[in-house]
Coordinates of C-alpha atoms and ligand atoms in Angstrom, one line a residue:
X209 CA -311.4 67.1 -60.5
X210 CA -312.8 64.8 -57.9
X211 CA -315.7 67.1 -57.5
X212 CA -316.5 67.3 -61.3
X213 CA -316.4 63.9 -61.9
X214 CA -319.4 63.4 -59.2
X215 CA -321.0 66.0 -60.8
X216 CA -320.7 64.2 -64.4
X217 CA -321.4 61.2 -63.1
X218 CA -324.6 62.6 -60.9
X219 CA -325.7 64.3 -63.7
X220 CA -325.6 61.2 -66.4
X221 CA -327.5 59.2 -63.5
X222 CA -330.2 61.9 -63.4
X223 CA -330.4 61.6 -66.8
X224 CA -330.4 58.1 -67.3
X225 CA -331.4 56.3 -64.1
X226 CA -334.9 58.7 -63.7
X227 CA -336.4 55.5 -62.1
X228 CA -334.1 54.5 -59.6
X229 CA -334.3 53.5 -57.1
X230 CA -335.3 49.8 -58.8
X231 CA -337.7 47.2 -56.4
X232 CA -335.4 44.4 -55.7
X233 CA -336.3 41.2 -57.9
X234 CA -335.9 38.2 -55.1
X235 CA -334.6 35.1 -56.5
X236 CA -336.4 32.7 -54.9
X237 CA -338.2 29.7 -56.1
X238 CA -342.2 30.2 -56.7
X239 CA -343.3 28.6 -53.9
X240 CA -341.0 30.1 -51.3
X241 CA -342.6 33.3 -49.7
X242 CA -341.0 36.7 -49.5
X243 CA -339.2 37.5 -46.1
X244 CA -341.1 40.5 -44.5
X245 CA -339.2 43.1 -45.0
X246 CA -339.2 46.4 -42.4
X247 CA -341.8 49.1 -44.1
X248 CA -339.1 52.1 -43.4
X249 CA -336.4 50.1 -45.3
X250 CA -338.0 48.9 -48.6
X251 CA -335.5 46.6 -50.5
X252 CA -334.3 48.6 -53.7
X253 CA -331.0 47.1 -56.2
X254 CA -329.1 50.5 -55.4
X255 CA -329.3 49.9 -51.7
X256 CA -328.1 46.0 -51.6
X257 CA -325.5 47.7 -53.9
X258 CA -324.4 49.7 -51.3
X259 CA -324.7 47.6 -48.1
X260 CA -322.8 44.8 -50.9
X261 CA -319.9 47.6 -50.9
X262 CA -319.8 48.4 -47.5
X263 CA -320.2 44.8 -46.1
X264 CA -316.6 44.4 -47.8
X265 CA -314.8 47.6 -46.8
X266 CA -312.5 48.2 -43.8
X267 CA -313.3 51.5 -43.7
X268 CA -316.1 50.6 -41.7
X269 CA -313.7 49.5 -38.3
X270 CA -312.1 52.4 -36.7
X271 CA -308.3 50.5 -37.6
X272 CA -309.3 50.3 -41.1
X273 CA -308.6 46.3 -39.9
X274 CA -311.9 44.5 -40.3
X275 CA -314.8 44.4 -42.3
X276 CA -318.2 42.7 -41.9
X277 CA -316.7 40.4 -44.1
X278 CA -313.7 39.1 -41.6
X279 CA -316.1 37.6 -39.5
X280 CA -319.1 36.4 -42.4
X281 CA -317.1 34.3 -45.0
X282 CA -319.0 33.9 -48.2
X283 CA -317.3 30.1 -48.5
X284 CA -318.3 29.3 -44.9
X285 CA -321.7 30.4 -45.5
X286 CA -321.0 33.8 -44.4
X287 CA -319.4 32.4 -41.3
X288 CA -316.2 31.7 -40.0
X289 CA -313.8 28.8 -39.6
X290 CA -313.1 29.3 -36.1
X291 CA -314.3 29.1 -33.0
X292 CA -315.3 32.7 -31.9
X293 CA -314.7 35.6 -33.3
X294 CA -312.0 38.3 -33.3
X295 CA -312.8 41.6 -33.0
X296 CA -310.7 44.8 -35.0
X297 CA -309.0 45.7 -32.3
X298 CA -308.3 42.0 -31.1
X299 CA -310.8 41.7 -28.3
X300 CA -312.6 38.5 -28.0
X301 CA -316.0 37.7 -29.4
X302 CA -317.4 35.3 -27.5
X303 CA -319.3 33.7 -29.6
X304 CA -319.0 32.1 -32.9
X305 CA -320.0 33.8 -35.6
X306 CA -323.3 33.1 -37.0
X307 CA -324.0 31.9 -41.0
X308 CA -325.7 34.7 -42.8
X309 CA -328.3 32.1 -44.5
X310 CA -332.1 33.2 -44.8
X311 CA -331.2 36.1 -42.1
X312 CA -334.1 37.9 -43.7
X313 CA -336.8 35.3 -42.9
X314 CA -335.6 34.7 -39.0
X315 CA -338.1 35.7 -36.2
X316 CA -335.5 36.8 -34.3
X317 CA -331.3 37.6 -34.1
X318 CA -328.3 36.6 -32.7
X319 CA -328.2 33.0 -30.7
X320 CA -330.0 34.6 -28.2
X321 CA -332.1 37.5 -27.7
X322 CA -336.0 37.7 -27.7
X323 CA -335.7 41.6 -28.2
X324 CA -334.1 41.9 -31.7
X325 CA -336.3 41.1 -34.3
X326 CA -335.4 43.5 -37.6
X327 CA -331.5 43.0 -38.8
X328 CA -331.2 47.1 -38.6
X329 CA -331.3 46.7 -34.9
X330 CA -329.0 44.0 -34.7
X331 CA -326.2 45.7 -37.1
X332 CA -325.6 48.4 -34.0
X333 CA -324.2 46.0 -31.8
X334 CA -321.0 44.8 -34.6
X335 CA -321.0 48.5 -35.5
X336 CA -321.4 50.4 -31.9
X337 CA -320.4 48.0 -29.4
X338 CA -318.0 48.7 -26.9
X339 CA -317.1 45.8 -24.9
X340 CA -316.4 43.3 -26.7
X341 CA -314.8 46.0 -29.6
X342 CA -316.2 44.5 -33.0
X343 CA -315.6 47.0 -36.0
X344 CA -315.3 49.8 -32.7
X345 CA -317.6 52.6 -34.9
X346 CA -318.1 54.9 -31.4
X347 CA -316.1 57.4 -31.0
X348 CA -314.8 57.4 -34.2
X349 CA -318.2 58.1 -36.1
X350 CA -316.9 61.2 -38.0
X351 CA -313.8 59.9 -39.3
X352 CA -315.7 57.0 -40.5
X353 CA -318.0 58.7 -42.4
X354 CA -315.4 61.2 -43.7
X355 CA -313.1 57.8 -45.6
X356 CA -316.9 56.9 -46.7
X357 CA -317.4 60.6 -48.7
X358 CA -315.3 59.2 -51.7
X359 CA -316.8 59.5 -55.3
X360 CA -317.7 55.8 -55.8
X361 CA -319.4 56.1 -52.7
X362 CA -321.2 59.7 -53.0
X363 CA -322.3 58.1 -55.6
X364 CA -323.6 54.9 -54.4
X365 CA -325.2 56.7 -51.8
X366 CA -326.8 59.4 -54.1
X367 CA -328.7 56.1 -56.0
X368 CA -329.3 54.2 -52.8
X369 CA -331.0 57.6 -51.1
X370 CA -331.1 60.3 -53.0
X371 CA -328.1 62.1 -51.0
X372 CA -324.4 61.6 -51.7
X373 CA -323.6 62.1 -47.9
X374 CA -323.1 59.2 -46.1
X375 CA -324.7 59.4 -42.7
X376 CA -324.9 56.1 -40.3
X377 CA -329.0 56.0 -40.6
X378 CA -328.3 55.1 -44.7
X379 CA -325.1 52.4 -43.3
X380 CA -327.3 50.3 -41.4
X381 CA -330.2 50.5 -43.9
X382 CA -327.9 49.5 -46.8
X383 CA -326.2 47.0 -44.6
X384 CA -329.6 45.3 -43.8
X385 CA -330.7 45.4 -46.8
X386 CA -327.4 43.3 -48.4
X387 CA -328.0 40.9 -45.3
X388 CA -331.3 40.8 -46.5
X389 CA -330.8 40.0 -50.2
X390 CA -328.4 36.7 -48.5
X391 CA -331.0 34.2 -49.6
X392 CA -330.1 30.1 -50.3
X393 CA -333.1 27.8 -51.6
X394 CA -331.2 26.0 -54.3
X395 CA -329.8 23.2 -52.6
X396 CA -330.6 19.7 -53.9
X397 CA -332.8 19.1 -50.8
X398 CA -334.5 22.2 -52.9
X399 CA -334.7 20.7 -55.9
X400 CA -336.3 17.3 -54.4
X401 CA -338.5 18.8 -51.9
X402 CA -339.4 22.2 -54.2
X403 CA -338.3 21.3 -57.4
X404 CA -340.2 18.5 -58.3
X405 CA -336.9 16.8 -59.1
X406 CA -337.1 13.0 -57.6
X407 CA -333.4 12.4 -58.5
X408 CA -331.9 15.0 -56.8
X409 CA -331.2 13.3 -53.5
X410 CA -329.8 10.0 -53.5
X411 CA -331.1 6.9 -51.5
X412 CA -328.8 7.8 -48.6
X413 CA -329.8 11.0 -48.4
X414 CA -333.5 9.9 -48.3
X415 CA -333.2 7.8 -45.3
X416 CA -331.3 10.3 -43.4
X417 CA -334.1 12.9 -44.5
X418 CA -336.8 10.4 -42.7
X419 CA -334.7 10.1 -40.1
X420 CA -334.6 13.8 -39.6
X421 CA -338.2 14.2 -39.6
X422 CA -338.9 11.3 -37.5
X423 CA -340.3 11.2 -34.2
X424 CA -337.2 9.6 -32.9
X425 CA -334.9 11.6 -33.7
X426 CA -337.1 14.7 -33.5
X427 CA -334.3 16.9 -35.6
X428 CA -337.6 19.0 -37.3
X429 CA -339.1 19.8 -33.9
X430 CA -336.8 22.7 -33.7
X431 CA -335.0 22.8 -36.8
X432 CA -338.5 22.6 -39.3
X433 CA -340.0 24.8 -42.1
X434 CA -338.8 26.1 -45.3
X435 CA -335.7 27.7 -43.1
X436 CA -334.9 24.5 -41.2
X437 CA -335.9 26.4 -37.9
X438 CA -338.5 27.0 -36.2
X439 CA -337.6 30.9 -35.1
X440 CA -339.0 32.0 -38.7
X441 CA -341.3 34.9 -40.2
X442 CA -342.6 34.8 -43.7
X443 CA -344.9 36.9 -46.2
X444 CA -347.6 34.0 -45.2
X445 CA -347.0 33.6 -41.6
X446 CA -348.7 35.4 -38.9
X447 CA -347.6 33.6 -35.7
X448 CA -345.3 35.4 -34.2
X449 CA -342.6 32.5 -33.7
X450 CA -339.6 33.1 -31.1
X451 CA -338.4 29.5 -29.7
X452 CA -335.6 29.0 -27.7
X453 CA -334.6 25.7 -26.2
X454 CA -331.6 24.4 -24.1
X455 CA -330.1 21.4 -25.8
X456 CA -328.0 20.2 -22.8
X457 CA -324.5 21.2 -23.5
X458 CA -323.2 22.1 -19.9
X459 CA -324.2 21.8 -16.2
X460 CA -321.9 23.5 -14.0
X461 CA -323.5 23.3 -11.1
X462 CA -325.5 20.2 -11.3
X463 CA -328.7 22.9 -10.9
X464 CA -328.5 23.3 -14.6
X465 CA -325.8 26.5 -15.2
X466 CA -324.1 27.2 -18.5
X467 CA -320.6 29.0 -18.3
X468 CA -320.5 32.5 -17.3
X469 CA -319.0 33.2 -20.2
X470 CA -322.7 32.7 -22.0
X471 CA -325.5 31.7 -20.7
X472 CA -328.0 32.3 -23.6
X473 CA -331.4 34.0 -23.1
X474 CA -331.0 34.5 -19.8
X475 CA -328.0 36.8 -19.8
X476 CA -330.7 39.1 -21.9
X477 CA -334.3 38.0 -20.0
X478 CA -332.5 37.6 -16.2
X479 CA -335.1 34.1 -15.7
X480 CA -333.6 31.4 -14.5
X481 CA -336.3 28.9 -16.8
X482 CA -333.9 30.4 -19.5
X483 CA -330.5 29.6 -18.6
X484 CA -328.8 28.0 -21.7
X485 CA -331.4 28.4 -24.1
X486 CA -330.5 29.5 -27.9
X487 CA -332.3 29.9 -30.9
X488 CA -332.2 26.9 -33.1
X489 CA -329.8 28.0 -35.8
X490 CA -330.8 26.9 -39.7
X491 CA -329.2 24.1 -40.9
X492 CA -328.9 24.9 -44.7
X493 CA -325.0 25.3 -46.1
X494 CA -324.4 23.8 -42.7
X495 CA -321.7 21.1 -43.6
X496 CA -319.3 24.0 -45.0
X497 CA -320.2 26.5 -41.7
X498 CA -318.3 24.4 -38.7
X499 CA -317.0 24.5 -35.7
X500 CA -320.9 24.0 -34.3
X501 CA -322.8 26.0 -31.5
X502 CA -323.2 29.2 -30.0
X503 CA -319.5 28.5 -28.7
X504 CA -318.4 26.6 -31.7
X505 CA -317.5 24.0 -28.9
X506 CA -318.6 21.0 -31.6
X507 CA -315.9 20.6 -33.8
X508 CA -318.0 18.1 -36.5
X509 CA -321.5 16.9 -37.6
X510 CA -321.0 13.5 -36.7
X511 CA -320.0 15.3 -32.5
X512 CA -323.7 17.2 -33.0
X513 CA -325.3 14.1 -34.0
X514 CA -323.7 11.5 -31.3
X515 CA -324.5 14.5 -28.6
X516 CA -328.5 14.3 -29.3
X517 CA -328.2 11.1 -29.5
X518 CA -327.0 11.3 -25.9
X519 CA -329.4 13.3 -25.0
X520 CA -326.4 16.1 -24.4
X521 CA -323.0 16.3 -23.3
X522 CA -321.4 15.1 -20.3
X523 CA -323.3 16.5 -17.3
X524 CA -325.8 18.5 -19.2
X525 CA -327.5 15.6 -20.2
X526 CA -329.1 16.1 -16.8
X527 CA -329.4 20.1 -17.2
X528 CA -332.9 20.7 -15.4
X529 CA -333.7 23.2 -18.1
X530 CA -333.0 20.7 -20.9
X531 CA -335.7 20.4 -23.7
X532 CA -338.1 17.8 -23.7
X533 CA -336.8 16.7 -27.4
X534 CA -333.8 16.3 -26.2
X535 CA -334.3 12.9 -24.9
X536 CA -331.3 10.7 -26.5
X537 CA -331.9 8.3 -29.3
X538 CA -330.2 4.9 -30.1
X539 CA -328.9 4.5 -34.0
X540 CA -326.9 2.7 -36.0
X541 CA -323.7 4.1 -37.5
X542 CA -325.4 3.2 -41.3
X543 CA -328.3 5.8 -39.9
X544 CA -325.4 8.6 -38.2
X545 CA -324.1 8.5 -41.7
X546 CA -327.1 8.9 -43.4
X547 CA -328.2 11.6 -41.7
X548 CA -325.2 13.4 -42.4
X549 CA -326.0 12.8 -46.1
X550 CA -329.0 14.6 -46.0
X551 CA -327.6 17.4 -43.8
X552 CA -324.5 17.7 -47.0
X553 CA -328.0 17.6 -49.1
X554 CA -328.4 21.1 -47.9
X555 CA -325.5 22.7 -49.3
X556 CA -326.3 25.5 -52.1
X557 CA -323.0 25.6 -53.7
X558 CA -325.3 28.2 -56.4
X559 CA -325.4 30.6 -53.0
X560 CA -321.7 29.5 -52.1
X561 CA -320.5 30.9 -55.1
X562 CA -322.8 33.5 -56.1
X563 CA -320.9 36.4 -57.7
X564 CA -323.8 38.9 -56.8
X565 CA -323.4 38.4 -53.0
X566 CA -319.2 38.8 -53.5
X567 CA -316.7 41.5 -52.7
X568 CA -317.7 43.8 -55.4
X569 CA -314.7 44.4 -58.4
X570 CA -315.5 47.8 -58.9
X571 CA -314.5 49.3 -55.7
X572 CA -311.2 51.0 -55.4
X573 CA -310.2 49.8 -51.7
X574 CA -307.7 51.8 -49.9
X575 CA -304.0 50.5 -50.3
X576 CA -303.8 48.8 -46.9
X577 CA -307.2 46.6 -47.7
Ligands
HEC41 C1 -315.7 40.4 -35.0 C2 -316.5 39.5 -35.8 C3 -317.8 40.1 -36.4 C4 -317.9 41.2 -37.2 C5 -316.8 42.2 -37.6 C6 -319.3 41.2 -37.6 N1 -319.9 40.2 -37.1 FE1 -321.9 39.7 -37.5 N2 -321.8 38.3 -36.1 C7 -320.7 37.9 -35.4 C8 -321.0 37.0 -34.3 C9 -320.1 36.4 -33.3 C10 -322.4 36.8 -34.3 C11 -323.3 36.1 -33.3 C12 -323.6 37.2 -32.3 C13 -324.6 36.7 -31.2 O1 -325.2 35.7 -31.3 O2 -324.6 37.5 -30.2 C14 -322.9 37.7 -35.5 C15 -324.2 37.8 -35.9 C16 -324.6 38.5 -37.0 C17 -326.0 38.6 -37.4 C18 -327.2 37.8 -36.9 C19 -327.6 36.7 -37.8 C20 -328.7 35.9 -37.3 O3 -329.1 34.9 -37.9 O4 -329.3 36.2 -36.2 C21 -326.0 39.4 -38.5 C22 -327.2 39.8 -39.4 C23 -324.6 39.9 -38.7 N3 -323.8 39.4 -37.7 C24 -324.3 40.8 -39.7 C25 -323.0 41.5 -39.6 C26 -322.7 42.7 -40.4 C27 -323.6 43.3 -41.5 C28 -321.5 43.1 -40.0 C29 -320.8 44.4 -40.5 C30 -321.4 45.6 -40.0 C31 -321.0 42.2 -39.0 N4 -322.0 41.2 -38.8 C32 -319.8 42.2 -38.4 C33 -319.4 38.3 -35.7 C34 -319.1 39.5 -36.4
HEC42 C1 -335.1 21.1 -28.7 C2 -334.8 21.6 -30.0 C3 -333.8 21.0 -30.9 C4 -333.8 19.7 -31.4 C5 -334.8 18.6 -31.1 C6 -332.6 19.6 -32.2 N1 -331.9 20.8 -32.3 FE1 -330.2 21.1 -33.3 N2 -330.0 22.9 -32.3 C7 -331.0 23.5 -31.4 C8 -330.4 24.6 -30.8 C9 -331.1 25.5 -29.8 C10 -329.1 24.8 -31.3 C11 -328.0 25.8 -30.8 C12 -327.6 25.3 -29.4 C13 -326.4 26.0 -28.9 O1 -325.6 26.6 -29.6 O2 -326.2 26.0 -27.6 C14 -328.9 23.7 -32.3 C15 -327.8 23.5 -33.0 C16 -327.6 22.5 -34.0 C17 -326.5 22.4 -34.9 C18 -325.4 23.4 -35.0 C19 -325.8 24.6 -35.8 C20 -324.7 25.7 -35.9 O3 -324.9 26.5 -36.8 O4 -323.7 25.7 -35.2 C21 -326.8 21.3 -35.7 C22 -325.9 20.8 -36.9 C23 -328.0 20.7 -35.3 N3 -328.5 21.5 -34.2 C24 -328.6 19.6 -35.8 C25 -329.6 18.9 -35.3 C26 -330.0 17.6 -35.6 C27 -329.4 16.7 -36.7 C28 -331.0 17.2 -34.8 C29 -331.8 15.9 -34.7 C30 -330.9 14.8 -34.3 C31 -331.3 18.4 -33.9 N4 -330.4 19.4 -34.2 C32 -332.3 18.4 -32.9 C33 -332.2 22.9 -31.2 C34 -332.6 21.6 -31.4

């Protein structure tokens, strides 16, 4: 039965869908660039269909626990509400789950790492990694792929690539590709700065976007461009653009340490000028993606703001490998609170809610989903 109704089903595609796969049509507004997309992983609409079916399925973690999804809410801005993460089999994540905003146009991934530049590469660490377990794939690679070899998902496969097998190269291509297709430029900041719409952003919000980009406050430094950071790659942009900065959160030792427990790019580069440092994360859909910072130590905006203003927190302030930028700034509370208004400015509740980037209604998930 199960095998005929592939077949049917095959067969009516091959009939009907004789130019798949389909280009993928990016939303974007027309004078935002296309993200650069790997040439061995072209987006197509069959394979964010795929990665948007996967991304939601437990079947992916070896406990049938935990999908991609546990960890990347869709209403936190594919984050999560907590501090670090959980793995599937309950180890601890040290860090604090990253937003999936734009991933597609950042020139590098994680908090932390010079090395990882295309999101395929990335994907093997939640998939593969051992210690800390995150969905806990090796070992278990065969039964995996056996719960993915399903009808609805021979299918999606056979669209996606041709071949109704599932195999772990097509995952992480599909995966990527969904990741990819996680794009938010419809905030009203958007429609006032992009849009040409002058009443999209109220007074408030105006002042707090001057104070953003002024030299006092030096926000845009590190967080500027279409992306609201500086670690970005476009269609248009050929410098290669990798910052990292140390922001002054900890000192341990009064010689600049962060905690063992993270110590940024230097637990991946092993030199000491890069003890603490992290990519500066984009701030878009940032109000509804809290707790705050590579430990989700900073519990609110208003905390984030009053620490720059500080120049840090606590004994970092004096961190030796603290950024230049990161001077300390004297405001009012009339200018924290405007600030905050433009940062609210950049909430896409269009990307919040899209229905396209949702757990998909179609799938038949296992009874214990
Ligand atoms: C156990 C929780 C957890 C699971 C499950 C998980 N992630 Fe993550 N994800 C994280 C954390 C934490 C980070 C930040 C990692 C770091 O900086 O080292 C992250 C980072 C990322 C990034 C990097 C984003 C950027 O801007 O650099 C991508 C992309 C991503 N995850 C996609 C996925 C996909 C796709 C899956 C499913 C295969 C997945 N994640 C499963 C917790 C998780
Ligand atoms: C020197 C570069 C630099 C400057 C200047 C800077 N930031 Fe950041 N920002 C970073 C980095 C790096 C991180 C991540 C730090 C970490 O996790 O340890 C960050 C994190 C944040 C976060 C938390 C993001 C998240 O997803 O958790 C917010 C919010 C933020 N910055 C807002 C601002 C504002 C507002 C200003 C201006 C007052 C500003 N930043 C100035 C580099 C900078």
């Amino acid at each position: 039965m199960v095998r005929l109704a592939v077949a049917l089903v095959v067969a009516a595609c091959l009939a009907a869908c004789s130019d798949k796969p389909e280009p993928y049509q990016w939303n974007l507004p027309y004078n935002i660039p296309e993200p650069v997309v790997p040439a061995d992983n072209p987006m197509t609409k069959e394979k964010v269909a795929l990665g948007r079916a996967l991304f939601y399925d437990k079947a992916l973690s070896v406990n049938v626990a935990q999908s991609c999804a546990s960890c990347h809410k869709q209403q936190f801005a594919f984050a999560e509400a907590t501090r670090h993460s959980t793995g599937t089999t309950g180890d601890k994540v040290e860090r604090n789950a990253l937003a999936l905003v734009n991933v597609a146009y950042n020139g590098s991934l994680t908090w932390a790492h010079q090395g990882l530049e295309h999101i395929e590469q990335q994907l093997m660490i939640p998939l593969f990694n051992e210690r800390p377990v995150e969905l806990g794939v090796t070992g278990s690679e065969g039964i995996i792929l056996a719960r993915l070899s399903s009808p609805y998902y021979q299918f999606l496969f056979e669209e996606a690539f041709g071949d109704p097998e599932p195999s772990w190269d097509h995952i992480v291509k599909a995966l990527a590709s969904f990741v990819r297709s996680l794009v938010s430029f419809s905030s009203p900041f958007d429609h006032y700065a992009y849009g040409g719409q002058d009443d999209a952003l109220s007074e408030q919000q105006i002042q707090g976007m001057n104070l953003f980009f002024s030299e006092r406050m030096e926000c845009f430094h590190c967080h500027g461009g279409v992306n609201f950071t500086q670690s970005s790659k476009h269609a248009y942009q050929q410098l290669d653009l990798r910052p990292f900065h140390n922001t002054g959160l900890y000192n341990e030792d009064g010689k600049g340490a962060y905690p063992e427990s993270d110590q940024g790019l230097y637990t991946v580069s092993f030199n000491k000028a890069d003890m603490g440092k992290f990519r500066a994360p984009t701030l878009r859909n940032i109000v509804v993606s809290a707790p705050y910072m590579h430990d989700g130590s900073v519990a609110t905006l208003a905390e984030v703001i009053d620490i720059y203003a500080a120049g840090g927190r606590g004994e970092g302030i004096t961190n030796p490998h603290k950024s230049p930028f990161i001077k300390g700034f004297s405001m009012t509370d009339e200018e924290r609170d405007a600030l905050i208004a433009f940062l609210q400015s950049l909430t896409d509740q269009q990307f919040l809610h899209n229905p396209d980037f949702a757990k998909p209604k179609t799938q038949t998930f296992r009874q214990n989903d």
